[in-house]
Amino acid sequence: MRLTIFGATGGTGVLAVRRALDAGHEVTAVVRDPAGLPSDLRACADVVQADVMDPAAIEEAVKGRDAVLSALGTREGRAPTSVCADGARSVLTAMAATGTDRFVLVSASGLHAGPGDDPFTRFVVKPLILGRLLKHAFADMRAAEELTRTSGLRWTIVRPPRLTNGAGNGRYRRAVDRNVLGGASIARADLAIALLDTVDDPSTVEHVVSVSG
């Protein structure tokens, strides 16, 4: 596939670029600073330096692609932010303008307490602990999800739990339109695998996919 990845220099984005290249896909990595991408990936990917918040600046990066993946996020989890929503709005606008219609958004399972969660997670951890600590980041992600759902594109929202930086084990659990029972964390390396699987899985279109280690 021909893939474009936003947030390519982030912890998840770098691994998604690497996984996609290893799988033989053609990858366009959209970045603010190319130096943030490891040199071996810069040598293999088509690196585009652009302002993701400017739809016109990223149209060429999404034009003609089989799918676009957004791993945009903020490093300031407790501060007010609109990075995810503003980024999603810009990317979706560029995709609509160029006719590219497959979009995968990385969100977070902590936003949503519901089916699949055990009672303690559903009624205490997510609403009373995570919901308060990360209220700004979660509000931003909810807005990004809503923009994605109403985009008219072939979208999938992927919701991982807490991300870890270990090597991973090459496996993950998945639930569609519900949370993963006991899904407390996932290695970013395994999330990258899940994202590439999701991009190529038409059964996930217009669905939310929760993943966990």
mmCIF file of C-alpha atoms in Angstrom:
data_model
loop_
_atom_site.group_PDB
_atom_site.id
_atom_site.type_symbol
_atom_site.label_atom_id
_atom_site.label_comp_id
_atom_site.label_asym_id
_atom_site.label_seq_id
_atom_site.Cartn_x
_atom_site.Cartn_y
_atom_site.Cartn_z
ATOM 1 C CA MET A 1 0.000 0.000 0.000
ATOM 2 C CA ARG A 2 0.905 3.644 -0.301
ATOM 3 C CA LEU A 3 0.548 5.064 3.206
ATOM 4 C CA THR A 4 0.871 8.525 4.711
ATOM 5 C CA ILE A 5 1.602 8.760 8.426
ATOM 6 C CA PHE A 6 1.134 11.918 10.505
ATOM 7 C CA GLY A 7 2.821 12.179 13.877
ATOM 8 C CA ALA A 8 5.662 10.154 12.381
ATOM 9 C CA THR A 9 8.286 11.397 14.834
ATOM 10 C CA GLY A 10 6.254 10.508 17.927
ATOM 11 C CA GLY A 11 6.716 7.352 19.955
ATOM 12 C CA THR A 12 3.959 5.485 18.128
ATOM 13 C CA GLY A 13 4.475 7.156 14.758
ATOM 14 C CA VAL A 14 8.126 6.158 14.430
ATOM 15 C CA LEU A 15 7.276 2.511 15.061
ATOM 16 C CA ALA A 16 4.339 2.642 12.644
ATOM 17 C CA VAL A 17 6.647 4.003 9.933
ATOM 18 C CA ARG A 18 9.188 1.268 10.657
ATOM 19 C CA ARG A 19 6.570 -1.475 10.676
ATOM 20 C CA ALA A 20 5.047 -0.260 7.408
ATOM 21 C CA LEU A 21 8.424 -0.107 5.673
ATOM 22 C CA ASP A 22 9.348 -3.562 6.959
ATOM 23 C CA ALA A 23 6.079 -4.857 5.497
ATOM 24 C CA GLY A 24 6.984 -3.456 2.081
ATOM 25 C CA HIS A 25 4.613 -0.500 1.993
ATOM 26 C CA GLU A 26 5.503 2.844 0.445
ATOM 27 C CA VAL A 27 5.473 5.338 3.292
ATOM 28 C CA THR A 28 5.182 9.113 3.327
ATOM 29 C CA ALA A 29 6.089 10.492 6.753
ATOM 30 C CA VAL A 30 4.793 14.018 7.384
ATOM 31 C CA VAL A 31 6.907 15.797 9.998
ATOM 32 C CA ARG A 32 7.695 19.245 11.329
ATOM 33 C CA ASP A 33 11.373 18.414 11.726
ATOM 34 C CA PRO A 34 12.916 15.608 9.639
ATOM 35 C CA ALA A 35 15.698 15.271 12.207
ATOM 36 C CA GLY A 36 13.146 13.771 14.580
ATOM 37 C CA LEU A 37 12.941 10.688 12.379
ATOM 38 C CA PRO A 38 15.741 8.093 12.712
ATOM 39 C CA SER A 39 18.241 8.255 9.858
ATOM 40 C CA ASP A 40 17.480 4.745 8.584
ATOM 41 C CA LEU A 41 13.803 5.661 8.222
ATOM 42 C CA ARG A 42 14.624 8.956 6.507
ATOM 43 C CA ALA A 43 16.581 6.927 3.960
ATOM 44 C CA CYS A 44 13.636 4.649 3.160
ATOM 45 C CA ALA A 45 10.518 6.767 3.605
ATOM 46 C CA ASP A 46 9.366 9.777 1.608
ATOM 47 C CA VAL A 47 9.786 12.457 4.255
ATOM 48 C CA VAL A 48 7.628 15.562 3.853
ATOM 49 C CA GLN A 49 8.265 18.573 6.060
ATOM 50 C CA ALA A 50 4.999 20.474 6.417
ATOM 51 C CA ASP A 51 2.668 22.219 8.831
ATOM 52 C CA VAL A 52 0.014 19.604 9.522
ATOM 53 C CA MET A 53 -2.399 22.324 10.598
ATOM 54 C CA ASP A 54 -2.452 23.763 7.059
ATOM 55 C CA PRO A 55 -4.624 21.544 4.805
ATOM 56 C CA ALA A 56 -3.205 23.053 1.623
ATOM 57 C CA ALA A 57 0.343 22.275 2.762
ATOM 58 C CA ILE A 58 -0.399 18.553 3.170
ATOM 59 C CA GLU A 59 -2.622 17.875 0.161
ATOM 60 C CA GLU A 60 0.227 16.450 -1.909
ATOM 61 C CA ALA A 61 1.210 14.215 0.997
ATOM 62 C CA VAL A 62 -2.205 12.511 1.048
ATOM 63 C CA LYS A 63 -3.083 12.618 -2.646
ATOM 64 C CA GLY A 64 -3.245 9.205 -4.274
ATOM 65 C CA ARG A 65 -2.589 7.289 -1.051
ATOM 66 C CA ASP A 66 -4.338 4.059 -0.178
ATOM 67 C CA ALA A 67 -4.649 5.119 3.444
ATOM 68 C CA VAL A 68 -3.726 7.872 5.882
ATOM 69 C CA LEU A 69 -2.869 7.199 9.514
ATOM 70 C CA SER A 70 -2.821 9.875 12.202
ATOM 71 C CA ALA A 71 -0.759 9.257 15.329
ATOM 72 C CA LEU A 72 -0.799 12.923 16.298
ATOM 73 C CA GLY A 73 -0.864 13.733 19.977
ATOM 74 C CA THR A 74 0.310 16.071 22.665
ATOM 75 C CA ARG A 75 3.157 15.568 25.128
ATOM 76 C CA GLU A 76 1.378 17.839 27.626
ATOM 77 C CA GLY A 77 -1.263 15.446 28.894
ATOM 78 C CA ARG A 78 -2.635 17.697 31.637
ATOM 79 C CA ALA A 79 -2.580 21.056 29.827
ATOM 80 C CA PRO A 80 -5.345 22.423 27.583
ATOM 81 C CA THR A 81 -4.715 21.318 24.009
ATOM 82 C CA SER A 82 -6.380 21.032 20.621
ATOM 83 C CA VAL A 83 -3.589 19.250 18.736
ATOM 84 C CA CYS A 84 -5.554 16.091 18.000
ATOM 85 C CA ALA A 85 -8.734 17.853 16.908
ATOM 86 C CA ASP A 86 -6.994 20.551 14.885
ATOM 87 C CA GLY A 87 -4.730 17.978 13.266
ATOM 88 C CA ALA A 88 -7.623 15.666 12.416
ATOM 89 C CA ARG A 89 -9.607 18.556 10.967
ATOM 90 C CA SER A 90 -6.704 19.581 8.730
ATOM 91 C CA VAL A 91 -5.894 16.052 7.563
ATOM 92 C CA LEU A 92 -9.536 15.243 6.851
ATOM 93 C CA THR A 93 -9.932 18.484 4.894
ATOM 94 C CA ALA A 94 -6.870 17.652 2.775
ATOM 95 C CA MET A 95 -8.134 14.123 2.180
ATOM 96 C CA ALA A 96 -11.559 15.340 1.108
ATOM 97 C CA ALA A 97 -9.940 17.780 -1.310
ATOM 98 C CA THR A 98 -7.816 15.086 -2.943
ATOM 99 C CA GLY A 99 -10.249 12.157 -2.932
ATOM 100 C CA THR A 100 -8.281 9.959 -0.524
ATOM 101 C CA ASP A 101 -10.819 8.219 1.682
ATOM 102 C CA ARG A 102 -9.215 5.670 4.064
ATOM 103 C CA PHE A 103 -8.363 7.198 7.432
ATOM 104 C CA VAL A 104 -7.183 5.591 10.675
ATOM 105 C CA LEU A 105 -7.087 7.721 13.822
ATOM 106 C CA VAL A 106 -5.176 6.755 16.956
ATOM 107 C CA SER A 107 -7.184 7.754 20.033
ATOM 108 C CA ALA A 108 -7.228 6.272 23.555
ATOM 109 C CA SER A 109 -9.367 3.717 25.384
ATOM 110 C CA GLY A 110 -9.266 5.766 28.583
ATOM 111 C CA LEU A 111 -11.807 8.209 27.181
ATOM 112 C CA HIS A 112 -14.630 5.720 27.118
ATOM 113 C CA ALA A 113 -15.955 3.598 29.957
ATOM 114 C CA GLY A 114 -18.389 0.996 28.734
ATOM 115 C CA PRO A 115 -18.920 -2.560 27.484
ATOM 116 C CA GLY A 116 -15.814 -4.663 27.872
ATOM 117 C CA ASP A 117 -14.572 -2.881 30.999
ATOM 118 C CA ASP A 118 -14.673 -4.538 34.403
ATOM 119 C CA PRO A 119 -16.805 -2.632 36.973
ATOM 120 C CA PHE A 120 -13.840 -1.011 38.763
ATOM 121 C CA THR A 121 -12.382 0.295 35.497
ATOM 122 C CA ARG A 122 -15.764 1.366 34.179
ATOM 123 C CA PHE A 123 -17.016 3.262 37.220
ATOM 124 C CA VAL A 124 -13.833 4.333 39.032
ATOM 125 C CA VAL A 125 -10.613 4.268 37.014
ATOM 126 C CA LYS A 126 -11.798 5.853 33.798
ATOM 127 C CA PRO A 127 -14.305 8.480 34.985
ATOM 128 C CA LEU A 128 -12.857 9.374 38.385
ATOM 129 C CA ILE A 129 -9.108 8.950 37.911
ATOM 130 C CA LEU A 130 -8.138 9.143 34.259
ATOM 131 C CA GLY A 131 -11.036 11.426 33.404
ATOM 132 C CA ARG A 132 -9.806 14.010 35.895
ATOM 133 C CA LEU A 133 -6.064 13.697 35.367
ATOM 134 C CA LEU A 134 -6.267 13.788 31.575
ATOM 135 C CA LYS A 135 -9.437 15.791 31.060
ATOM 136 C CA HIS A 136 -7.880 18.218 28.564
ATOM 137 C CA ALA A 137 -6.192 15.553 26.455
ATOM 138 C CA PHE A 138 -9.338 13.433 26.506
ATOM 139 C CA ALA A 139 -11.542 16.361 25.476
ATOM 140 C CA ASP A 140 -9.192 16.945 22.540
ATOM 141 C CA MET A 141 -9.322 13.279 21.514
ATOM 142 C CA ARG A 142 -13.110 13.177 21.763
ATOM 143 C CA ALA A 143 -13.305 16.143 19.418
ATOM 144 C CA ALA A 144 -10.929 14.417 16.993
ATOM 145 C CA GLU A 145 -13.059 11.274 17.121
ATOM 146 C CA GLU A 146 -16.228 13.224 16.382
ATOM 147 C CA LEU A 147 -14.609 14.933 13.398
ATOM 148 C CA THR A 148 -13.520 11.530 12.141
ATOM 149 C CA ARG A 149 -16.936 9.928 12.548
ATOM 150 C CA THR A 150 -18.670 12.726 10.631
ATOM 151 C CA SER A 151 -16.047 13.043 7.897
ATOM 152 C CA GLY A 152 -17.830 10.918 5.314
ATOM 153 C CA LEU A 153 -14.590 8.994 4.757
ATOM 154 C CA ARG A 154 -13.795 5.291 5.300
ATOM 155 C CA TRP A 155 -12.583 5.744 8.852
ATOM 156 C CA THR A 156 -11.482 3.576 11.743
ATOM 157 C CA ILE A 157 -10.714 4.815 15.257
ATOM 158 C CA VAL A 158 -8.138 2.757 17.145
ATOM 159 C CA ARG A 159 -8.173 3.060 20.935
ATOM 160 C CA PRO A 160 -5.153 1.711 22.826
ATOM 161 C CA PRO A 161 -4.776 1.840 26.624
ATOM 162 C CA ARG A 162 -1.633 3.048 28.416
ATOM 163 C CA LEU A 163 1.346 2.874 26.051
ATOM 164 C CA THR A 164 4.659 1.350 27.068
ATOM 165 C CA ASN A 165 8.033 1.496 25.372
ATOM 166 C CA GLY A 166 9.076 -2.125 25.691
ATOM 167 C CA ALA A 167 9.950 -4.367 22.769
ATOM 168 C CA GLY A 168 6.493 -5.938 22.681
ATOM 169 C CA ASN A 169 5.769 -9.567 21.916
ATOM 170 C CA GLY A 170 4.278 -9.287 18.450
ATOM 171 C CA ARG A 171 0.751 -10.008 19.656
ATOM 172 C CA TYR A 172 -2.255 -7.984 20.769
ATOM 173 C CA ARG A 173 -5.897 -8.399 21.708
ATOM 174 C CA ARG A 174 -8.666 -6.633 19.831
ATOM 175 C CA ALA A 175 -12.322 -5.794 20.369
ATOM 176 C CA VAL A 176 -14.610 -4.008 17.916
ATOM 177 C CA ASP A 177 -17.036 -1.370 19.187
ATOM 178 C CA ARG A 178 -16.310 -2.282 22.811
ATOM 179 C CA ASN A 179 -13.343 -2.164 25.177
ATOM 180 C CA VAL A 180 -10.882 -5.000 25.769
ATOM 181 C CA LEU A 181 -11.477 -6.688 29.123
ATOM 182 C CA GLY A 182 -8.436 -6.153 31.333
ATOM 183 C CA GLY A 183 -6.808 -4.018 28.675
ATOM 184 C CA ALA A 184 -4.506 -1.954 30.856
ATOM 185 C CA SER A 185 -1.528 -1.403 28.538
ATOM 186 C CA ILE A 186 0.067 -2.193 25.195
ATOM 187 C CA ALA A 187 3.620 -1.811 23.913
ATOM 188 C CA ARG A 188 3.928 0.816 21.204
ATOM 189 C CA ALA A 189 5.608 -1.804 19.028
ATOM 190 C CA ASP A 190 2.517 -4.013 19.263
ATOM 191 C CA LEU A 191 0.239 -1.027 18.683
ATOM 192 C CA ALA A 192 2.150 -0.379 15.438
ATOM 193 C CA ILE A 193 1.336 -3.931 14.342
ATOM 194 C CA ALA A 194 -2.322 -3.403 15.209
ATOM 195 C CA LEU A 195 -2.466 -0.146 13.264
ATOM 196 C CA LEU A 196 -1.060 -1.703 10.099
ATOM 197 C CA ASP A 197 -3.446 -4.652 10.435
ATOM 198 C CA THR A 198 -6.362 -2.245 10.836
ATOM 199 C CA VAL A 199 -5.449 -0.133 7.815
ATOM 200 C CA ASP A 200 -5.677 -3.245 5.633
ATOM 201 C CA ASP A 201 -8.859 -4.657 7.206
ATOM 202 C CA PRO A 202 -12.060 -3.465 5.484
ATOM 203 C CA SER A 203 -14.189 -4.998 8.232
ATOM 204 C CA THR A 204 -13.050 -2.207 10.571
ATOM 205 C CA VAL A 205 -14.363 0.628 8.388
ATOM 206 C CA GLU A 206 -16.726 2.889 10.343
ATOM 207 C CA HIS A 207 -15.936 1.027 13.565
ATOM 208 C CA VAL A 208 -13.962 1.662 16.732
ATOM 209 C CA VAL A 209 -11.224 -0.898 17.378
ATOM 210 C CA SER A 210 -9.914 -1.225 20.934
ATOM 211 C CA VAL A 211 -6.554 -2.962 21.291
ATOM 212 C CA SER A 212 -4.485 -4.130 24.237
ATOM 213 C CA GLY A 213 -1.416 -6.180 25.044
#
